[in-house]
Coordinates of C-alpha atoms and ligand atoms in Angstrom, one line a residue:
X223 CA 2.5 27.6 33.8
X224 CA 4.7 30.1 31.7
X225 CA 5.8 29.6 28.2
X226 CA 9.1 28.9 27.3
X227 CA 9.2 29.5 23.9
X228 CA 11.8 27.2 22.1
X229 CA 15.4 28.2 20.2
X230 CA 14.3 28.1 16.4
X231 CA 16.9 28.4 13.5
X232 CA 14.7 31.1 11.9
X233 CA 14.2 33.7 14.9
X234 CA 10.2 34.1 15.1
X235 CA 9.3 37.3 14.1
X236 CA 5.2 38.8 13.9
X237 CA 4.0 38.0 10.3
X238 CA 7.3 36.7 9.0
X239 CA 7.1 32.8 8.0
X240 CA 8.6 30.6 10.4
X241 CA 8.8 26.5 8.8
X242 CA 11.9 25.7 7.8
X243 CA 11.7 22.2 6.4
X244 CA 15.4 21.8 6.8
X245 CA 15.1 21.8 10.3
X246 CA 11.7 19.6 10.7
X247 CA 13.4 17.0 8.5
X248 CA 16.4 17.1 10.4
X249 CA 14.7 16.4 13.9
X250 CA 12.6 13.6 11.9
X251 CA 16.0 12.0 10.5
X252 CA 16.9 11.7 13.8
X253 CA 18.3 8.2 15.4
X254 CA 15.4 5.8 16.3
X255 CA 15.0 7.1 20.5
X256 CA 15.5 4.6 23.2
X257 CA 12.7 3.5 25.2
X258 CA 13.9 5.5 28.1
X259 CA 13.7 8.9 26.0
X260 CA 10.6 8.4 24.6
X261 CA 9.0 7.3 28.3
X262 CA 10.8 10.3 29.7
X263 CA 9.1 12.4 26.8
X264 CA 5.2 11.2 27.8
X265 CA 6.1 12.1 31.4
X266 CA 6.9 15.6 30.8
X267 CA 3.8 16.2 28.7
X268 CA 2.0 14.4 31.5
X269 CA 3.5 17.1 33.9
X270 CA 1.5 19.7 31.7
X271 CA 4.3 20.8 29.5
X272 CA 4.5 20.8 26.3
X273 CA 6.8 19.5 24.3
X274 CA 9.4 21.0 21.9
X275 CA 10.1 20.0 18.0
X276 CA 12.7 17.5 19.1
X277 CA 10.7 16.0 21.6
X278 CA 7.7 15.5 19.3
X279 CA 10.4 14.3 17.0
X280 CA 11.1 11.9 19.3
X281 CA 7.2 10.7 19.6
X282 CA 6.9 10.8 16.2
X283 CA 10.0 8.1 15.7
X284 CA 9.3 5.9 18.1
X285 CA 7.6 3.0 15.7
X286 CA 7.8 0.0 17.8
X287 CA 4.7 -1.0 18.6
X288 CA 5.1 -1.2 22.5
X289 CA 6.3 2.4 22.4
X290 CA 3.0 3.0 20.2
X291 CA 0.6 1.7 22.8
X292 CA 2.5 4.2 25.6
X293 CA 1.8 6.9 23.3
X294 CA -1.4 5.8 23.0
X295 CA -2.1 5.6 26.4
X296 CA 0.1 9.1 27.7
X297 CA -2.7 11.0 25.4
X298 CA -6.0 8.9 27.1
X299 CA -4.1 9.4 30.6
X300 CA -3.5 13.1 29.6
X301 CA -7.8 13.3 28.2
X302 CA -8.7 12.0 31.2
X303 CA -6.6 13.4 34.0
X304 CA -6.7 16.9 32.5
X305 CA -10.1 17.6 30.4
X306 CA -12.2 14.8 31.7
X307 CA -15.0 13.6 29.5
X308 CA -16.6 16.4 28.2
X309 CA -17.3 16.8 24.6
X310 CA -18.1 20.1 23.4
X311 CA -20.0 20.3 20.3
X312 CA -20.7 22.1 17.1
X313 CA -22.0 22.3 12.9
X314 CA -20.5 23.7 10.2
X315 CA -23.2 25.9 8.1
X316 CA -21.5 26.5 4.7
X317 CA -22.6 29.7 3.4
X318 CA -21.5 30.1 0.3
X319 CA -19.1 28.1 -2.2
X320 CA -18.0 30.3 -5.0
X321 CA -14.2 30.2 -5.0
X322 CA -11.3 31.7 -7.2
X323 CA -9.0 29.6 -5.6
X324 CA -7.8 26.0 -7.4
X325 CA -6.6 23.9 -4.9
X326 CA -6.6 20.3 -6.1
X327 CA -8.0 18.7 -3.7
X328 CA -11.3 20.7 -3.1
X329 CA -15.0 20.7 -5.0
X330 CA -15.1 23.8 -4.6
X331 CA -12.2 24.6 -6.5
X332 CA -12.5 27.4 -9.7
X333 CA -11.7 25.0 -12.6
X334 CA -14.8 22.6 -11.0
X335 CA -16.9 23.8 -13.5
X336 CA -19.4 21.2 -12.7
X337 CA -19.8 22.7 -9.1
X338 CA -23.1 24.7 -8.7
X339 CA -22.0 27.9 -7.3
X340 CA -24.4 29.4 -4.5
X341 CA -24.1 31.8 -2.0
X342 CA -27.1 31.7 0.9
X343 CA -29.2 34.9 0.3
X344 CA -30.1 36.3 4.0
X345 CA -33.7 34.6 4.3
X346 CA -31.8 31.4 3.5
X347 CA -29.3 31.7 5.8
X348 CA -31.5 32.6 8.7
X349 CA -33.6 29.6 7.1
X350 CA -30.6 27.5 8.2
X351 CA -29.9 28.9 11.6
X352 CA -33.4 27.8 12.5
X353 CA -33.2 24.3 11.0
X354 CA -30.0 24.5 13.2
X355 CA -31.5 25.8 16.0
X356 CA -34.5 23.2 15.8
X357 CA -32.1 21.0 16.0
X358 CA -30.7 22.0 19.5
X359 CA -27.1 23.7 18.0
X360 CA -25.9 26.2 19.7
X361 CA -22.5 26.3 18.4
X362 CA -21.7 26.6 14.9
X363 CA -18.4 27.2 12.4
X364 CA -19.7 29.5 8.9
X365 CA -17.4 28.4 6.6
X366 CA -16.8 29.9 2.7
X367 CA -15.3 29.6 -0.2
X368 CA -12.5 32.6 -0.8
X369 CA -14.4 34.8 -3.4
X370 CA -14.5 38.9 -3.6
X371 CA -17.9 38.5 -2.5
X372 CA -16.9 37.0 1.0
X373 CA -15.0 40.0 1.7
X374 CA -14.5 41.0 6.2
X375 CA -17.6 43.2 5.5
X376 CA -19.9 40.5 3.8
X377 CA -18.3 38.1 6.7
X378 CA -19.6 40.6 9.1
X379 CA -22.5 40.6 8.2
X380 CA -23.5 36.7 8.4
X381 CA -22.3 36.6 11.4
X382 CA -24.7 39.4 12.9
X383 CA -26.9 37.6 11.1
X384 CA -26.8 34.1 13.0
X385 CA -26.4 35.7 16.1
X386 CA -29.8 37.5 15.4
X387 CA -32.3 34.2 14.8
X388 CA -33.9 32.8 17.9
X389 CA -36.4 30.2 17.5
X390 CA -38.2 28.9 20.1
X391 CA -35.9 28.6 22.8
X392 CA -32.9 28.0 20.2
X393 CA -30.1 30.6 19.6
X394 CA -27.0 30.6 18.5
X395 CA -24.0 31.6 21.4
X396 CA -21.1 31.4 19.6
X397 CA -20.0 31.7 16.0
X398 CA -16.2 30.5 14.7
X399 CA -15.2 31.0 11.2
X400 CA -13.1 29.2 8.6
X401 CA -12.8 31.5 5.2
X402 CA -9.9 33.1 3.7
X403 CA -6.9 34.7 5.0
X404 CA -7.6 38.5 5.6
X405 CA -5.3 42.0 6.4
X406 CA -5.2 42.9 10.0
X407 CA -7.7 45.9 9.6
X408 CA -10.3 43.4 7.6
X409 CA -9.9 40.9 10.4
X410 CA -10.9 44.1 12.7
X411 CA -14.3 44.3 10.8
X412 CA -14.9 40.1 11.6
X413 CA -13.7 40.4 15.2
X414 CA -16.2 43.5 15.8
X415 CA -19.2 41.6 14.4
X416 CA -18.5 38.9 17.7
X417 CA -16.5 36.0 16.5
X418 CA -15.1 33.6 18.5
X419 CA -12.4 31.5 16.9
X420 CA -11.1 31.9 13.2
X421 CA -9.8 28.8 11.3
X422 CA -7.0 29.1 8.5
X423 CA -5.8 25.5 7.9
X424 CA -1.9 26.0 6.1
X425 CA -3.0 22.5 4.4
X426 CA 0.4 21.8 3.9
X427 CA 2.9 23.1 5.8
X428 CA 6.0 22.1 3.2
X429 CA 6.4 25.4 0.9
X430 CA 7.4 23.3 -2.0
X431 CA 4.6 20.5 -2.0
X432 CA 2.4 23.3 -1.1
X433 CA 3.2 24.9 -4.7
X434 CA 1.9 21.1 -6.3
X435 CA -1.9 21.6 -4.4
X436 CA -2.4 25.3 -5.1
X437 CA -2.6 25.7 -8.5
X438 CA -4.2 29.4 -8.7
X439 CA -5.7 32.4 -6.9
X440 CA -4.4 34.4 -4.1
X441 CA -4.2 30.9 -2.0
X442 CA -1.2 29.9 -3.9
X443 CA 1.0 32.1 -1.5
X444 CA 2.1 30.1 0.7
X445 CA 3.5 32.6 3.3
X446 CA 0.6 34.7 2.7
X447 CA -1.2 31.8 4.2
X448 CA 1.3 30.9 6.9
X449 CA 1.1 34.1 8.5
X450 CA -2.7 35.1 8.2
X451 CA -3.7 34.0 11.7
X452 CA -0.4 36.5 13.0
X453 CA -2.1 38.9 11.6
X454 CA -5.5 38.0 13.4
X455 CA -3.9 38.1 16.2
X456 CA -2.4 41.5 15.3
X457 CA -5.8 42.3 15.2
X458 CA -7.2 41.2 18.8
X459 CA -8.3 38.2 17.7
X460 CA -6.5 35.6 20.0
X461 CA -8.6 32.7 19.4
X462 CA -7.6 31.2 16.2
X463 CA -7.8 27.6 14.8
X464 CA -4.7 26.3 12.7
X465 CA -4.9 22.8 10.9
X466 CA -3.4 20.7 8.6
X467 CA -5.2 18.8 5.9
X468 CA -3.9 15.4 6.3
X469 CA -3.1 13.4 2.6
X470 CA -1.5 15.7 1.0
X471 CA 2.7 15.0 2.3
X472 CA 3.9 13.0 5.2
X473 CA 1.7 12.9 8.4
X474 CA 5.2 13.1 10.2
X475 CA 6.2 16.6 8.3
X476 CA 2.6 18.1 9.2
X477 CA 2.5 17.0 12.9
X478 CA 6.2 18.9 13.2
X479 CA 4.5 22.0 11.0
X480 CA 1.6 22.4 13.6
X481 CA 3.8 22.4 16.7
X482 CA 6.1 24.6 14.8
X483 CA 3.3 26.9 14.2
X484 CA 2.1 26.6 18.4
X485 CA 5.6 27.4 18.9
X486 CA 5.6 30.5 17.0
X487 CA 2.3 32.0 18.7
X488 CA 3.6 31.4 21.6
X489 CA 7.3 33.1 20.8
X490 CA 5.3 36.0 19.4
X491 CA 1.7 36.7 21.3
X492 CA 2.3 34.4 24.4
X493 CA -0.5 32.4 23.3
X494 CA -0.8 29.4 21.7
X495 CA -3.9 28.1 19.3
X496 CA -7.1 28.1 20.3
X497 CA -7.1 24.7 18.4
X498 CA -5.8 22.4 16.0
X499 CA -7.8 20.6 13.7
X500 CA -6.7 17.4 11.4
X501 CA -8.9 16.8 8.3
X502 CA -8.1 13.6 6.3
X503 CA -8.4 14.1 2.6
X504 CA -12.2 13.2 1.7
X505 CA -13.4 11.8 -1.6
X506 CA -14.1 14.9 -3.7
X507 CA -15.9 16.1 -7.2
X508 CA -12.1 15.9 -9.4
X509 CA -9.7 15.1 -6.5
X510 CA -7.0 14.8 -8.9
X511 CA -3.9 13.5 -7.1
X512 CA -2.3 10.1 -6.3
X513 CA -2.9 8.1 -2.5
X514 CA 0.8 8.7 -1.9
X515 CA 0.2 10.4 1.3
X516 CA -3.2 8.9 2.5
X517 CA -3.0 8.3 6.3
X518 CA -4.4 5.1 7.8
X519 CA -6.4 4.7 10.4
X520 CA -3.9 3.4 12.5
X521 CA -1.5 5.9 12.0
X522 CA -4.3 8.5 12.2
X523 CA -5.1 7.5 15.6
X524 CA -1.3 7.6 16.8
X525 CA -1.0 11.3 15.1
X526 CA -4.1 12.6 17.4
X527 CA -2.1 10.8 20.4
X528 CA 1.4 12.7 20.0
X529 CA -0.6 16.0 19.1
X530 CA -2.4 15.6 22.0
X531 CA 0.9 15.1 24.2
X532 CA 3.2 17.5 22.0
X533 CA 0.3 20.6 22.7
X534 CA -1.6 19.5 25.8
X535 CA -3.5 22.9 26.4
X536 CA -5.4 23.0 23.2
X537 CA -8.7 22.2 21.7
X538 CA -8.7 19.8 19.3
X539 CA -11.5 19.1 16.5
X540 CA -12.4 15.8 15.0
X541 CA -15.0 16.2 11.9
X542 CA -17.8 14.4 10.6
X543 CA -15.2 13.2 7.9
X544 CA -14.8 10.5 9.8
X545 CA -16.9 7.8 10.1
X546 CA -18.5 6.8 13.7
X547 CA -16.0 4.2 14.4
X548 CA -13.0 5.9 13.6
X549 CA -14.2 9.2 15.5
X550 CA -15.6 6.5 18.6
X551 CA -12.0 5.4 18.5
X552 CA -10.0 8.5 17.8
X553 CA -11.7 10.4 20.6
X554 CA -10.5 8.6 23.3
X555 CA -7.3 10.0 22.6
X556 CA -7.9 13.5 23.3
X557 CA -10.2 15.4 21.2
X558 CA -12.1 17.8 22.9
X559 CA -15.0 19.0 19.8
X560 CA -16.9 17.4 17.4
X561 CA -19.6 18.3 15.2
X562 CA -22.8 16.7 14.9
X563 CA -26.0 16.3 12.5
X564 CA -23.3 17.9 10.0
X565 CA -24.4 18.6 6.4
X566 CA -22.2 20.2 3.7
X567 CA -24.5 20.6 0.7
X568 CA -25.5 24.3 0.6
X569 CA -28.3 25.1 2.0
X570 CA -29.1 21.4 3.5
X571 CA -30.3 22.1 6.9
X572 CA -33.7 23.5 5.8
X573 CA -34.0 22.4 2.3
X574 CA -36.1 19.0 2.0
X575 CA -34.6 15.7 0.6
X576 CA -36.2 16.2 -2.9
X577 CA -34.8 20.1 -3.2
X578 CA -31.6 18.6 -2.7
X579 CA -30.8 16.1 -5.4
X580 CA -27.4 16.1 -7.2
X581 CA -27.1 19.4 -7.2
X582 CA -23.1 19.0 -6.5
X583 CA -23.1 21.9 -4.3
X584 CA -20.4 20.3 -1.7
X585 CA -16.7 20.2 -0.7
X586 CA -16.2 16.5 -0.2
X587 CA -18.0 13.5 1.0
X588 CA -18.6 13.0 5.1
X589 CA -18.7 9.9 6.5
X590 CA -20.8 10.5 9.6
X591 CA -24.1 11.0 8.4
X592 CA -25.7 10.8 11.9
X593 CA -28.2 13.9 13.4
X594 CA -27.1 15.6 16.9
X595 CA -29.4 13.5 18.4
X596 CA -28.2 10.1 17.3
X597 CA -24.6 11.4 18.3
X598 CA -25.4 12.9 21.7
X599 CA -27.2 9.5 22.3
X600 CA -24.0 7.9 21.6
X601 CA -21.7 10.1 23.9
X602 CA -24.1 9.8 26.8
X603 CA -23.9 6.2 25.9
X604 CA -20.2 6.5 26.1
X605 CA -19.9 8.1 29.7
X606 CA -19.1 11.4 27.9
X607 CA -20.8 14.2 28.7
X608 CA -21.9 16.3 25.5
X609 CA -21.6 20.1 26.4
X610 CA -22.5 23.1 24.1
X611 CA -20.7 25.6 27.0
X612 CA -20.2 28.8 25.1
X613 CA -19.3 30.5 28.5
X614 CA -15.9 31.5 28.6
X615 CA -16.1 33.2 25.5
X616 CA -19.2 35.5 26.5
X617 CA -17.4 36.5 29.7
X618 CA -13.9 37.6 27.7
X619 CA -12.4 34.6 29.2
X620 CA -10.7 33.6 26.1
X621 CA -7.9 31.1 25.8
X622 CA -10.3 28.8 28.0
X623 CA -8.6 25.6 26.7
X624 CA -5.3 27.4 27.9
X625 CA -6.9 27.9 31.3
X626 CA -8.4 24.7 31.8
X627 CA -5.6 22.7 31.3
X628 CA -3.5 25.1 33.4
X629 CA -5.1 26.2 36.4
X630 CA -6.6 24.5 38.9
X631 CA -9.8 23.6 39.5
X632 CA -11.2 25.5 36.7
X633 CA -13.1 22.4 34.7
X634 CA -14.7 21.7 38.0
X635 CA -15.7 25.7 39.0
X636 CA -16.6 26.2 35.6
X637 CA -16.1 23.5 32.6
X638 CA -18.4 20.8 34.2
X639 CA -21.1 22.5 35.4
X640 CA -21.4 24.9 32.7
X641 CA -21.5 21.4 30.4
X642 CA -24.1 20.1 32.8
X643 CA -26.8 23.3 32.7
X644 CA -25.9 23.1 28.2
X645 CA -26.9 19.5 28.2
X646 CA -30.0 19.9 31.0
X647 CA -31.1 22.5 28.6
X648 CA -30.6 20.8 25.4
X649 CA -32.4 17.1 27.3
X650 CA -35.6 20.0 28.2
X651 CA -35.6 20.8 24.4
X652 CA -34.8 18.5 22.5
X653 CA -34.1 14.7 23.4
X654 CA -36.1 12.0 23.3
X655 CA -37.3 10.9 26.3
X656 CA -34.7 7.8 26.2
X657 CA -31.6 9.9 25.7
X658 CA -33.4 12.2 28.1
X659 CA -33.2 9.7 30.2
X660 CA -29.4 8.5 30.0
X661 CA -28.5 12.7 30.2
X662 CA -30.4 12.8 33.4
X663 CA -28.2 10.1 34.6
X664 CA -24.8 11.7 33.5
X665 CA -25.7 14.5 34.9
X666 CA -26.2 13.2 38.5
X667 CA -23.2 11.1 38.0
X668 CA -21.3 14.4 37.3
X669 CA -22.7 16.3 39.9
X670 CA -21.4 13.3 42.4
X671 CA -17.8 13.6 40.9
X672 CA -17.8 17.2 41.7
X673 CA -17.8 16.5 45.4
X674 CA -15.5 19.0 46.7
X675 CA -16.4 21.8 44.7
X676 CA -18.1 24.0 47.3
X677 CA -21.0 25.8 45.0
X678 CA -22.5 22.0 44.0
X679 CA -26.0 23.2 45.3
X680 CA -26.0 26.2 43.4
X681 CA -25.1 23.6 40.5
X682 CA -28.4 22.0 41.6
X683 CA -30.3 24.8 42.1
X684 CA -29.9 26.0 38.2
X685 CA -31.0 22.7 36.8
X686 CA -33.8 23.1 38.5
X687 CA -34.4 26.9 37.0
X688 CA -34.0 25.1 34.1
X689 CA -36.2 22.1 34.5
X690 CA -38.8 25.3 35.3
X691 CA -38.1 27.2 32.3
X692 CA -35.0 29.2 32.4
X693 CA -32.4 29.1 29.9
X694 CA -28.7 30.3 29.6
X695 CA -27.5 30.0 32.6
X696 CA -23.7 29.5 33.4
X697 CA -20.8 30.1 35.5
Ligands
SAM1157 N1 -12.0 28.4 1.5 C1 -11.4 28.5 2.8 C2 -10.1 27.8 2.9 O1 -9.7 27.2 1.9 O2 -9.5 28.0 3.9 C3 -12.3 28.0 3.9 C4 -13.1 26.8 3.7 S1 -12.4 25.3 3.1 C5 -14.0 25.0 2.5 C6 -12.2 24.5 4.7 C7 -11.2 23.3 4.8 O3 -11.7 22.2 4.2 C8 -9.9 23.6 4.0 O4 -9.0 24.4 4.7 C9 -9.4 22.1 3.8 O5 -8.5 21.8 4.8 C10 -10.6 21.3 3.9 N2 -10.8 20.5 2.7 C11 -10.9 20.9 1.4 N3 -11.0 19.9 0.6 C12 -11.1 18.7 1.4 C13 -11.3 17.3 1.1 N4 -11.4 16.9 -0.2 N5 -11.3 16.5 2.1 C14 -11.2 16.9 3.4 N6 -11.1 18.2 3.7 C15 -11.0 19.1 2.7
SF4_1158 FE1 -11.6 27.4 -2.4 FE2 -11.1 26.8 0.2 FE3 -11.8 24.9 -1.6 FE4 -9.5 26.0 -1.9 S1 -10.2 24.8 -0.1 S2 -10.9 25.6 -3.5 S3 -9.9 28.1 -1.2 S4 -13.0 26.6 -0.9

């Protein structure tokens, strides 16, 4: 599949903003489509392309709710013909909260004066990665609060840090980032110390409302923000994460805004997002705006869906902001990561119930409280099969989402079976013996879907290493 990057009003240039919310508004203020555009839209994302602003547009407007339902059902056709049922998944391990920023929707925001400010001195950070690791993570997201303190070096250096705790047979194999915006030569210093993806979320992709949220500290630059993860890639990091935080303006304005921003990375470095992520606005300590914007759940859903058809190559990330049933539900629809066992208060994972109390040291509220295991019970329950595959990345095959979705064979050669030995491993280390039990049997139901693939003994022939005692094996 080649990239044919779209005709944009603004001409994409590296590191130059790109949104112009004349022209998503216009595409938006378009004519209600007929039901033979918008069927004629799914079908082309459902030939593996994806879809220009207009055409998103033209998702996006189609309200009635037969048209819904097709939308709804292109995206689960598009999950399941394309990725499967594999659910790769991660934690976020906050590592430290002090922030000069003010952004009004955040605790962790500077004028929060009631926030206790903490930044995770090295035992207590390894402390973490073990109670992670204990867990059966192998995956996780360090996130930060945009301080002097967090500068590339410091970042660096947490990162070694994590990769250098192994407990038992637990490790950490891949670590993505979300922190602040950086110049290409700082992002150098991250992308040396082993990262995989880096996460800026533009929040709000309107310049103007964008102004409203931001109230102080070098986050209030809006093209500043826009264009950090060009210069990432300036850098040689080509996986990077965008989001938006849904809540803040019109879900319509920030769907058009993320495929605006694919569009651009794909104009400029041939390469689209690693993935997209869509945080709802969470109850927080002094959210201090109006519900103007607040996306239901039933528009939530339908947002996921025309994502999912408007960029079908990329990873997309549904958060433990969401509560079970909403992220039961949403998933279906084409999400491809998920955390799990997720805790935001600093230093959480290893500190004890009573250590914890009131101590106000987190962003916002979650809603799925459940541990890995609870969660990975629930997938296998579900037919999915829970993966924590970190392959791709260790052999330099980045832009894995890219490849899965466009060549071949590849989830069978390599995205299966590599989610088969992560979850044999993970049953051998840490499942009870009931979900034990139920992985067992997804696997072997796996293993018969892969019938054609021609190295299914070798498949075989790992679990067994496993079962015996090896560990890290992949494809
Ligand atoms: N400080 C860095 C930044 O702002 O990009 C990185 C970490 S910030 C803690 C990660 C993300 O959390 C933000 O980009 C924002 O989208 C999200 N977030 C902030 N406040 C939130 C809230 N009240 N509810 C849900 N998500 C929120
Ligand atoms: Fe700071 Fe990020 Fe929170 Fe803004 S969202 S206040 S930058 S931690």
């Amino acid at each position: 599949m080649k990239f044919y990057p779209e005709k944009c009003s603004i001409k994409d240039q590296r590191m130059k903003p790109f949104i112009d919310p004349d022209e998503i508004w216009g595409h938006l203020n378009e004519e209600k489509p007929s039901k033979e555009r918008v069927r004629e839209v799914i079908a082309k994302s459902l030939s593996k392309e994806r879809l220009t602003l207009a055409e998103t547009a033209v998702l996006i407007n189609a309200d009635d709710p037969e048209l819904i339902e097709e939308i709804l059902q292109g995206a689960r056709m598009l999950k399941d013909k394309v990725y499967g049922n594999r659910i790769v998944l991660f934690a976020p391990l906050y590592v430290g909260n002090k922030c000069s920023n003010n952004c009004k929707y955040c605790g962790f925001r500077s004028s929060n004066k009631d926030a206790v400010r903490k930044t995770l001195d090295k035992q207590e950070l390894i402390a973490e990665v073990e109670a992670l690791e204990d867990n059966g993570q192998k995956r996780l997201i360090l996130v930060y609060g945009e301080h002097r303190e967090y500068d590339a070096q410091y970042i660096a250096d947490t990162v070694r840090t994590v990769y250098s705790v192994k407990k038992g047979n637990g490790e950490i194999r891949r670590v993505n980032i979300n922190a602040a915006p950086l110049e290409i030569e700082d992002f150098r210093i991250v992308k040396d110390s082993g990262i995989g993806t880096y996460q800026v979320f533009q929040e709000t992709y309107h310049p103007e409302v964008y102004k409203d949220y931001h109230l102080g500290g070098k986050k209030a630059d809006y093209e500043y923000r826009l264009t950090s993860l060009d210069r990432a890639q300036e850098a040689g990091i080509d996986d990077v994460g965008i989001g938006a935080l849904f809540g803040l303006y019109d879900w319509r304005f920030e769907v058009m805004g993320l495929v605006r921003h694919t569009n651009h990375f794909e104009a400029c470095y041939n390469v689209g997002p690693h993935t997209i992520s869509f945080p709802r606005i969470q109850d927080a300590s002094m959210l201090s705006f109006g519900d103007k914007y607040i996306v239901s759940d039933k528009d939530f859903v339908r947002l996921v869906a025309i994502l999912r058809l408007a960029v079908p190559y990329t990873g997309m990330i549904l958060t433990a902001r969401e509560n079970q049933y909403v992220r039961r539900e949403v998933m279906k629809f084409g999400v491809s990561q998920i955390d799990g066992g997720t805790k935001l208060e600093l230093g959480s994972y290893h500190e004890s119930q009573n250590e914890q109390q009131n101590l106000n040291r987190e962003q916002f509220m979650i809603n799925d409280n459940r541990s890995l295991a609870e969660i990975i019970d629930e997938l296998l329950e579900d037919g999915y099969m829970p993966s924590f595959c970190t392959a791709c990345y260790r052999l330099g095959r980045t832009g894995e989402h890219f490849m899965e979705f466009s060549v071949p064979g590849f989830i069978k050669r390599y995205c299966s079976p590599n989610a088969m030995l992560t979850l044999a491993e993970y049953i051998m280390d840490y499942a009870t013996p009931e979900t034990a039990k139920k992985g067992w049997e997804v696997i072997e139901k796996n293993i018969q879907d892969l019938k054609e693939f021609k190295r299914i003994d070798e498949v075989r022939n790992r679990i067994e290493r496993i079962r015996q005692g090896e560990r890290d094996l992949y494809f």
